[in-house]
PDB file of C-alpha atoms in Angstrom:
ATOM      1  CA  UNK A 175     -97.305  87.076 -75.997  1.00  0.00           C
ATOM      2  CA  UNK A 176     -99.719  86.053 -79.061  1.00  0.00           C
ATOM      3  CA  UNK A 177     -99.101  89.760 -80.986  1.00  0.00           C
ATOM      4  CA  UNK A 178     -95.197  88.400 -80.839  1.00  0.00           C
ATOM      5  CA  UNK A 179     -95.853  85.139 -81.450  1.00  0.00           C
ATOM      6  CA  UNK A 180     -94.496  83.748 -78.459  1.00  0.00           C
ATOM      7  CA  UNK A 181     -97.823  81.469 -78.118  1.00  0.00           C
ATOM      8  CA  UNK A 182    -100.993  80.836 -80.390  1.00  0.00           C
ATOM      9  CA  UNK A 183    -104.271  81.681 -79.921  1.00  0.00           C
ATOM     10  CA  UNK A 184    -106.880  79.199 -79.276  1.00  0.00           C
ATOM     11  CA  UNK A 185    -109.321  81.220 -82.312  1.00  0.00           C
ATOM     12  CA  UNK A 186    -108.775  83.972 -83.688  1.00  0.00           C
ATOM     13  CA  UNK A 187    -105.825  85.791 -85.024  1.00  0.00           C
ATOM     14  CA  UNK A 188    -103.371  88.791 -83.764  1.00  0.00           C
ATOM     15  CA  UNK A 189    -102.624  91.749 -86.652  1.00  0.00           C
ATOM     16  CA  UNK A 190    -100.272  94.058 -86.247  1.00  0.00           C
ATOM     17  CA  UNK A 191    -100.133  95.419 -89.898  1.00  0.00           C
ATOM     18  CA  UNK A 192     -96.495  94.434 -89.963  1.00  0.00           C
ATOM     19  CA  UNK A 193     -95.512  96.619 -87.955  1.00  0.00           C
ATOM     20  CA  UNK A 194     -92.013  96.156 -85.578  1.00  0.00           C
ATOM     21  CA  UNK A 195     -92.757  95.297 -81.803  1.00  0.00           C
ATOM     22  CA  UNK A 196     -90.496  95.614 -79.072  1.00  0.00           C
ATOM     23  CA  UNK A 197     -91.714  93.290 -76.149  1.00  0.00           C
ATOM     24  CA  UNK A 198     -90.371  93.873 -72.589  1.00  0.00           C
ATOM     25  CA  UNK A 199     -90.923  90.575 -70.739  1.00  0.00           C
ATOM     26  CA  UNK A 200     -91.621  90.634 -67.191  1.00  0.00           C
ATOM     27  CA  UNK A 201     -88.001  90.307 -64.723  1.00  0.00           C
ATOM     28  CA  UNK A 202     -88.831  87.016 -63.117  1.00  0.00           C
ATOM     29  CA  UNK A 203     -88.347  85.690 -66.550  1.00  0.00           C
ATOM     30  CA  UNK A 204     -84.715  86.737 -67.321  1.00  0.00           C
ATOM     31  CA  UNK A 205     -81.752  84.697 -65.782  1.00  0.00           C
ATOM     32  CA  UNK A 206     -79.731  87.987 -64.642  1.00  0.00           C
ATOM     33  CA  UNK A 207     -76.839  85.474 -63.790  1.00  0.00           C
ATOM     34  CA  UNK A 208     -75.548  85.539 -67.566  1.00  0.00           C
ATOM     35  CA  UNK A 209     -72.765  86.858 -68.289  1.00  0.00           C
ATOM     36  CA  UNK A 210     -73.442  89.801 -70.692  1.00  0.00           C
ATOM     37  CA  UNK A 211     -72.761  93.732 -70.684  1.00  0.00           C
ATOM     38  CA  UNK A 212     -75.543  96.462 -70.977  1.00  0.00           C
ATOM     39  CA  UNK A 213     -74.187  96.949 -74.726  1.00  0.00           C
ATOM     40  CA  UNK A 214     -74.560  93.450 -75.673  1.00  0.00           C
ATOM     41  CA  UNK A 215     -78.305  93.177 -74.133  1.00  0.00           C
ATOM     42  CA  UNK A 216     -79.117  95.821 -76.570  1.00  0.00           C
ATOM     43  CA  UNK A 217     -77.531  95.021 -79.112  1.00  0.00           C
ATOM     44  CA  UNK A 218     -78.968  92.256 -79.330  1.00  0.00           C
ATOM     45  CA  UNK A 219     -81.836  94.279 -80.432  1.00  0.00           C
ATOM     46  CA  UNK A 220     -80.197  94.617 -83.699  1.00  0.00           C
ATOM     47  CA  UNK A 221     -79.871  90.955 -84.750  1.00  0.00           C
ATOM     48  CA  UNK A 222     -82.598  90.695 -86.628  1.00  0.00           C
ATOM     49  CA  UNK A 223     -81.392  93.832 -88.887  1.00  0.00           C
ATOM     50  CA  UNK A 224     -77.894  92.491 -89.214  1.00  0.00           C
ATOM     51  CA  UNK A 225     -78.302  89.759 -91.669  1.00  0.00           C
ATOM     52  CA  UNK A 226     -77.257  86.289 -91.727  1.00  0.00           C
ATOM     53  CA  UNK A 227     -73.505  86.950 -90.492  1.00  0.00           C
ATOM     54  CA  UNK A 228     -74.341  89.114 -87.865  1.00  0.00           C
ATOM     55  CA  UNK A 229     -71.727  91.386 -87.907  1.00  0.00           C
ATOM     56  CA  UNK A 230     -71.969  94.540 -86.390  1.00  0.00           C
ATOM     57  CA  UNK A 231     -72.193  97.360 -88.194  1.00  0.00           C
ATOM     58  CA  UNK A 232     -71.067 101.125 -87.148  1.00  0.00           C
ATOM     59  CA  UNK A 233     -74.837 102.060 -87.931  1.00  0.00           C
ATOM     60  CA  UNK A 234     -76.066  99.264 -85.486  1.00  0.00           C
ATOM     61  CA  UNK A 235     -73.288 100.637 -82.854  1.00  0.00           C
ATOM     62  CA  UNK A 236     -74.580 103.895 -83.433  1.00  0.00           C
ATOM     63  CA  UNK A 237     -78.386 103.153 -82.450  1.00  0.00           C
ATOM     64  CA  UNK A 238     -77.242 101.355 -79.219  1.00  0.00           C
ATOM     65  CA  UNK A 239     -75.653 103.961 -78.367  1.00  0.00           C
ATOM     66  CA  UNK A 240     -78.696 106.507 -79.479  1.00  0.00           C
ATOM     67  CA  UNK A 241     -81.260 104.157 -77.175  1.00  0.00           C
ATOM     68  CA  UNK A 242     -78.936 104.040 -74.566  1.00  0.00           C
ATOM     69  CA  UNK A 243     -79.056 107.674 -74.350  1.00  0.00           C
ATOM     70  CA  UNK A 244     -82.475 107.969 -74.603  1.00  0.00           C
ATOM     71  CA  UNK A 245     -83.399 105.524 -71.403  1.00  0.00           C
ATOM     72  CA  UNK A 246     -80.406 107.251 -69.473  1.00  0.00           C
ATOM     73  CA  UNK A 247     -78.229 104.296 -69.143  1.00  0.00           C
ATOM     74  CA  UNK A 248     -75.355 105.389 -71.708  1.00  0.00           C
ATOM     75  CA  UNK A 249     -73.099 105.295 -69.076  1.00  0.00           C
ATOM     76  CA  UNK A 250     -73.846 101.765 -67.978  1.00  0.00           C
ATOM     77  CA  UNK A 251     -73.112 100.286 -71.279  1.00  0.00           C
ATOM     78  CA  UNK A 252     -70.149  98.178 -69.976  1.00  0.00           C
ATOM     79  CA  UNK A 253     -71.701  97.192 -66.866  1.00  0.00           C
ATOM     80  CA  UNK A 254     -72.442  93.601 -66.568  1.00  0.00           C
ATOM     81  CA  UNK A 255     -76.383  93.557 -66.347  1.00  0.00           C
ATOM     82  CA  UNK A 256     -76.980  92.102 -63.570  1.00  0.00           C
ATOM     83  CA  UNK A 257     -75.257  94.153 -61.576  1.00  0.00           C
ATOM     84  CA  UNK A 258     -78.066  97.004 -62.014  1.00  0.00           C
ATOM     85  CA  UNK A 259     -80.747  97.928 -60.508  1.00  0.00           C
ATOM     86  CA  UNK A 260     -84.363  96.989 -61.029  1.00  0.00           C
ATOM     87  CA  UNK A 261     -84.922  99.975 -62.250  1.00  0.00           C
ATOM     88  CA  UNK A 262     -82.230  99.822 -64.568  1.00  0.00           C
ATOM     89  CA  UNK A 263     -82.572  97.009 -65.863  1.00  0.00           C
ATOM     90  CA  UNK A 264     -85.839  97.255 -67.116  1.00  0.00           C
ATOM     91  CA  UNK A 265     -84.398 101.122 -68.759  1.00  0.00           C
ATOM     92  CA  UNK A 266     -81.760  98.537 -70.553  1.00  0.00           C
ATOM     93  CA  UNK A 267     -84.374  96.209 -71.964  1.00  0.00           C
ATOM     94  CA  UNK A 268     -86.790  99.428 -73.649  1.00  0.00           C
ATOM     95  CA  UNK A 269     -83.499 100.431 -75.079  1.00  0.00           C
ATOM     96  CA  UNK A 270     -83.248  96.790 -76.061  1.00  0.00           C
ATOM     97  CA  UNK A 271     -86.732  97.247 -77.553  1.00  0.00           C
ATOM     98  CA  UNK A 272     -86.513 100.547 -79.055  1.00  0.00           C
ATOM     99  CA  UNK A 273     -82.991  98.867 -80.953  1.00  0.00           C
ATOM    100  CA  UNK A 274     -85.506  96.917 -82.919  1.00  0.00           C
ATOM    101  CA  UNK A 275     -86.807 100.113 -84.495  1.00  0.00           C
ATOM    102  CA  UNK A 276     -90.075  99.208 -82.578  1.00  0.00           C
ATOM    103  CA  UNK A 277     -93.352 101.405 -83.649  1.00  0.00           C
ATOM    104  CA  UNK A 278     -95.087  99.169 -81.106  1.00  0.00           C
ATOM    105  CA  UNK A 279     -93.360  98.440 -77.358  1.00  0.00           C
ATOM    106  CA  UNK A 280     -95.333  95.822 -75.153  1.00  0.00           C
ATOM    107  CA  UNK A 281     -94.487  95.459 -71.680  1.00  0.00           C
ATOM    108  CA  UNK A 282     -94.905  93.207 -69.472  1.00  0.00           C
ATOM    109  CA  UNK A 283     -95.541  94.083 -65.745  1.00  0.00           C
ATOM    110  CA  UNK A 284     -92.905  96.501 -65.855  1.00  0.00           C
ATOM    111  CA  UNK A 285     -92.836  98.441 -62.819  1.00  0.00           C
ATOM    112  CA  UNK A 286     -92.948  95.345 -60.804  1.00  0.00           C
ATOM    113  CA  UNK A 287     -90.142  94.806 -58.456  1.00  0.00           C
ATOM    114  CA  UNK A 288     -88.573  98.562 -59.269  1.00  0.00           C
ATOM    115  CA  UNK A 289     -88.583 101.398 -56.695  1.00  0.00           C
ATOM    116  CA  UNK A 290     -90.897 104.761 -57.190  1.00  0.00           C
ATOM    117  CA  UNK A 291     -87.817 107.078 -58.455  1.00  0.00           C
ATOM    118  CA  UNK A 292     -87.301 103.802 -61.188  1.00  0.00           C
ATOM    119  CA  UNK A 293     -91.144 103.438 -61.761  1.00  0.00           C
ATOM    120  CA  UNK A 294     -91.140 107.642 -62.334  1.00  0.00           C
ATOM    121  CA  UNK A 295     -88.036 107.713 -65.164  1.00  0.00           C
ATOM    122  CA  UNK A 296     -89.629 104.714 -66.865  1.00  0.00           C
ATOM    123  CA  UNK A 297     -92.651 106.192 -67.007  1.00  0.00           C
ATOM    124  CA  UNK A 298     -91.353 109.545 -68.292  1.00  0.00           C
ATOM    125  CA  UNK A 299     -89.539 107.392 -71.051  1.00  0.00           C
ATOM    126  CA  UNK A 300     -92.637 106.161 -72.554  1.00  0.00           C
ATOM    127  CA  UNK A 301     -94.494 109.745 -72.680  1.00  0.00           C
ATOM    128  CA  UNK A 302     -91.429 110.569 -74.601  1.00  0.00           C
ATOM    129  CA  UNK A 303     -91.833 107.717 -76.814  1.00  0.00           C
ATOM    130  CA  UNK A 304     -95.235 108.304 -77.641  1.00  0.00           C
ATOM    131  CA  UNK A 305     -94.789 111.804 -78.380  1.00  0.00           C
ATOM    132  CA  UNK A 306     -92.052 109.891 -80.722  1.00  0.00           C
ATOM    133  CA  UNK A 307     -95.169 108.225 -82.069  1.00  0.00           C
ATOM    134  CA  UNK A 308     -94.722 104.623 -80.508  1.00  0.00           C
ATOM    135  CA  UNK A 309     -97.536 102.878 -79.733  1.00  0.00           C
ATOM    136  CA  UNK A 310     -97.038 101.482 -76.039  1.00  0.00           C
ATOM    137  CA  UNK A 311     -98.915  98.575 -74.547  1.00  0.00           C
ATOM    138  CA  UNK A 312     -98.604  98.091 -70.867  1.00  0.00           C
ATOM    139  CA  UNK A 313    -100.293  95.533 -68.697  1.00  0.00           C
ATOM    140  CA  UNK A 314    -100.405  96.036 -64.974  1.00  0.00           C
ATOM    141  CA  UNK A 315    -102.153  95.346 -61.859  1.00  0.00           C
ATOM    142  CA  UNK A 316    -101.505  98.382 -60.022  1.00  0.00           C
ATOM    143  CA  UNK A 317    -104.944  99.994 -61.148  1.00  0.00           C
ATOM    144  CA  UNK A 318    -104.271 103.697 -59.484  1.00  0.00           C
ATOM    145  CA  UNK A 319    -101.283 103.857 -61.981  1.00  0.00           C
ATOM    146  CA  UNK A 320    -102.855 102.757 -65.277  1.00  0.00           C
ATOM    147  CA  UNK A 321    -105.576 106.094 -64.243  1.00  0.00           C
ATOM    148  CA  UNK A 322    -103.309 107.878 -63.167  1.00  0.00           C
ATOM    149  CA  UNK A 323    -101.392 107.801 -66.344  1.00  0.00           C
ATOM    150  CA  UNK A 324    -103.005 106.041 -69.274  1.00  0.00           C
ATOM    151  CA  UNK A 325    -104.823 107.094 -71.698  1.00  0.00           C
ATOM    152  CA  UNK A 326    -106.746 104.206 -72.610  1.00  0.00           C
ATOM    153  CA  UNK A 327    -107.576 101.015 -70.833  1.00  0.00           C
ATOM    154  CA  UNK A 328    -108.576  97.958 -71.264  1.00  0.00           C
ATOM    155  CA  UNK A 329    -109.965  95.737 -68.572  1.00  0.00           C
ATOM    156  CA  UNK A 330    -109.214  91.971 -68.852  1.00  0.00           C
ATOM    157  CA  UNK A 331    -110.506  89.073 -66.341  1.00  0.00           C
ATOM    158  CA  UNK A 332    -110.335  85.976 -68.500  1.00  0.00           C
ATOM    159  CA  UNK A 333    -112.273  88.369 -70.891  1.00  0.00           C
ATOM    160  CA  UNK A 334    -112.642  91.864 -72.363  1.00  0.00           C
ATOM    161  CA  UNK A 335    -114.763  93.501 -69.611  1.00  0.00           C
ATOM    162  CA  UNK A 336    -114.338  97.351 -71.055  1.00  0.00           C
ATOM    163  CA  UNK A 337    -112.530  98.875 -72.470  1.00  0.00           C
ATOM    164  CA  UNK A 338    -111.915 103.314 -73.332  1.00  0.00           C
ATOM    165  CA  UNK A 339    -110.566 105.942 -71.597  1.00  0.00           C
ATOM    166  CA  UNK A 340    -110.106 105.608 -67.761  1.00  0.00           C
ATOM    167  CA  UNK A 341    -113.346 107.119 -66.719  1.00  0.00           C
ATOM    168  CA  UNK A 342    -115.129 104.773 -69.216  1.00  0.00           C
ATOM    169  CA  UNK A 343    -113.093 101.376 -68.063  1.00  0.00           C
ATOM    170  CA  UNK A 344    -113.362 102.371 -64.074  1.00  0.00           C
ATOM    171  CA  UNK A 345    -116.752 102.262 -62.385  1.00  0.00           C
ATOM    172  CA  UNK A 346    -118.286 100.443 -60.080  1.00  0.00           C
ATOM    173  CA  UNK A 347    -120.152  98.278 -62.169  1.00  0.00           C
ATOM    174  CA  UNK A 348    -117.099  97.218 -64.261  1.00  0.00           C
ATOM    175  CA  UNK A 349    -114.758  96.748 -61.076  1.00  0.00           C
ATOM    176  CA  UNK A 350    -117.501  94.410 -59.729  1.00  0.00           C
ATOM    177  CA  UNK A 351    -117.173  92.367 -62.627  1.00  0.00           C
ATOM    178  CA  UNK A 352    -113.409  92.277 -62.581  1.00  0.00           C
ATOM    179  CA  UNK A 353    -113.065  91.601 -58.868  1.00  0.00           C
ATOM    180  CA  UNK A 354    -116.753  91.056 -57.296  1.00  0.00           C
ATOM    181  CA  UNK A 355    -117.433  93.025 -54.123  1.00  0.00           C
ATOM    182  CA  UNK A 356    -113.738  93.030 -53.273  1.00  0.00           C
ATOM    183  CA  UNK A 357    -112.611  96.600 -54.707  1.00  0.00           C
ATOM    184  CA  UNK A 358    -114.015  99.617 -53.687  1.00  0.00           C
ATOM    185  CA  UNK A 359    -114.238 102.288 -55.616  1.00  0.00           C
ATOM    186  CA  UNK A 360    -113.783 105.963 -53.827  1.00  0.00           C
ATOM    187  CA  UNK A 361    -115.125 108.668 -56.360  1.00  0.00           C
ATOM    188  CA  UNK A 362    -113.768 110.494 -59.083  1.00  0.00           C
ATOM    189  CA  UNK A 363    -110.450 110.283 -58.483  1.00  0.00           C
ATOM    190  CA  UNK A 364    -110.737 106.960 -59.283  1.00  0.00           C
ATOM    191  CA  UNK A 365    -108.740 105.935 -55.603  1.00  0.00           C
ATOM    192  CA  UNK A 366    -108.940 102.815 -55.803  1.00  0.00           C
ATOM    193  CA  UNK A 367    -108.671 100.261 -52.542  1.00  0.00           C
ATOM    194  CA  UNK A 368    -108.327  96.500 -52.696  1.00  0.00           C
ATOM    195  CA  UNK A 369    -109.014  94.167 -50.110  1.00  0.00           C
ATOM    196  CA  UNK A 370    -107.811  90.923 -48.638  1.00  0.00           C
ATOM    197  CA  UNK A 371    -107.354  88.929 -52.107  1.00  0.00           C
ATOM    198  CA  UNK A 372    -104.994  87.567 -54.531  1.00  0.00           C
ATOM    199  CA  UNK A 373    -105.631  90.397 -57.037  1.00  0.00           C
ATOM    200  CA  UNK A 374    -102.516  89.443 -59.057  1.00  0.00           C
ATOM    201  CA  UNK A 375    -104.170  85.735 -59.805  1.00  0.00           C
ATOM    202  CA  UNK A 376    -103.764  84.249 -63.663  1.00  0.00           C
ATOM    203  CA  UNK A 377    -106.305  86.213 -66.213  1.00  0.00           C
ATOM    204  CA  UNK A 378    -106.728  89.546 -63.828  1.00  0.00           C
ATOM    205  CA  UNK A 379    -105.257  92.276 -65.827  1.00  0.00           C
ATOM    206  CA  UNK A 380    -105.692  96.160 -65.960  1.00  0.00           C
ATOM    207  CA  UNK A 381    -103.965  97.158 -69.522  1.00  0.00           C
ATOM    208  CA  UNK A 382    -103.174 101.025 -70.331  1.00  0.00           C
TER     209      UNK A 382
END
């Protein structure tokens, strides 16, 4: 939320070399009661590159329909949004992102509320994006997926606690840190097994 300016940190300052970011809030936050098509939502993408009369242009047309394609949803793009799944939905708001001409896409909990075929395409979306050459920030609390298909991670519990590749960011000693003697950590394959807490409490945060 501070890299899109959405709120200010207390010191300090967010760069991002001017680069365009796509950000992907989190479902809870969006009132899927509105009254607005799968075309619209992305488009809406555009605005910024439309100028001040925001008319739509056949170029603009043209990329919905190109990120459309590209999430799988082209031939949703007259559906009203909240008819989708959530699954869907969260393929409509990438394309929403990626309409921005994003070289950076934050997300926001993304694979919360979304079943595993949904969590699996949207997953495969973003290896295909960064093999496009977007840079993709994720935060999660579902540790076994950030290993399981991250690169890099960094570990957050009101502060930075590490931060690397996964074997780097997942040990013992770092997990104990993040969540005291309440995850256990089962070996290499980083399994990872939580116990009776709230691990999803304000500040606890496994980024990949």
């Amino acid at each position: 939320k501070a890299m899109v300016g959405l709120i200010h940190p207390d010191r300090g300052r967010t760069e991002t070399n001017d680069a365009e970011i796509g950000y992907v809030t989190q479902r809870s936050a969006v009132d899927w009661t509105f009254p607005v098509t799968v075309h619209d939502v992305v488009m809406m993408g555009r605005i910024a590159k439309m100028g001040w009369l925001r008319w739509q242009r056949p170029r603009d047309r043209d990329i919905v329909q190109n990120c459309l394609a590209q999430v799988g949803m082209l031939e949703y793009a007259s559906r009203q949004i909240g008819e989708l799944s959530g699954g869907q939905q969260q393929r409509v708001f990438i394309a929403r992102a990626l309409a921005q001409e994003a070289t950076i896409l934050l997300m926001d909990e993304p694979f919360s509320g979304v079943d595993a075929p949904s969590q699996e395409a949207i997953l495969e979306i973003l290896v295909r994006l960064r093999d496009q050459g977007v840079t993709i920030l994720v935060s999660t609390h579902d540790l076994n997926l950030a290993v399981e298909r991250f690169d890099r991670l960094a570990l957050l519990n009101s502060q930075l606690i590490a931060y690397g590749t996964p074997s780097q960011v997942i040990t013992p000693e770092t997990l104990a840190a993040a969540y005291g003697g309440q995850a256990v950590w089962r070996g290499d394959d980083y399994a990872l097994v939580l116990g009776d807490i709230d691990c999803c409490g304000e500040g606890e945060h496994l980024h990949g």
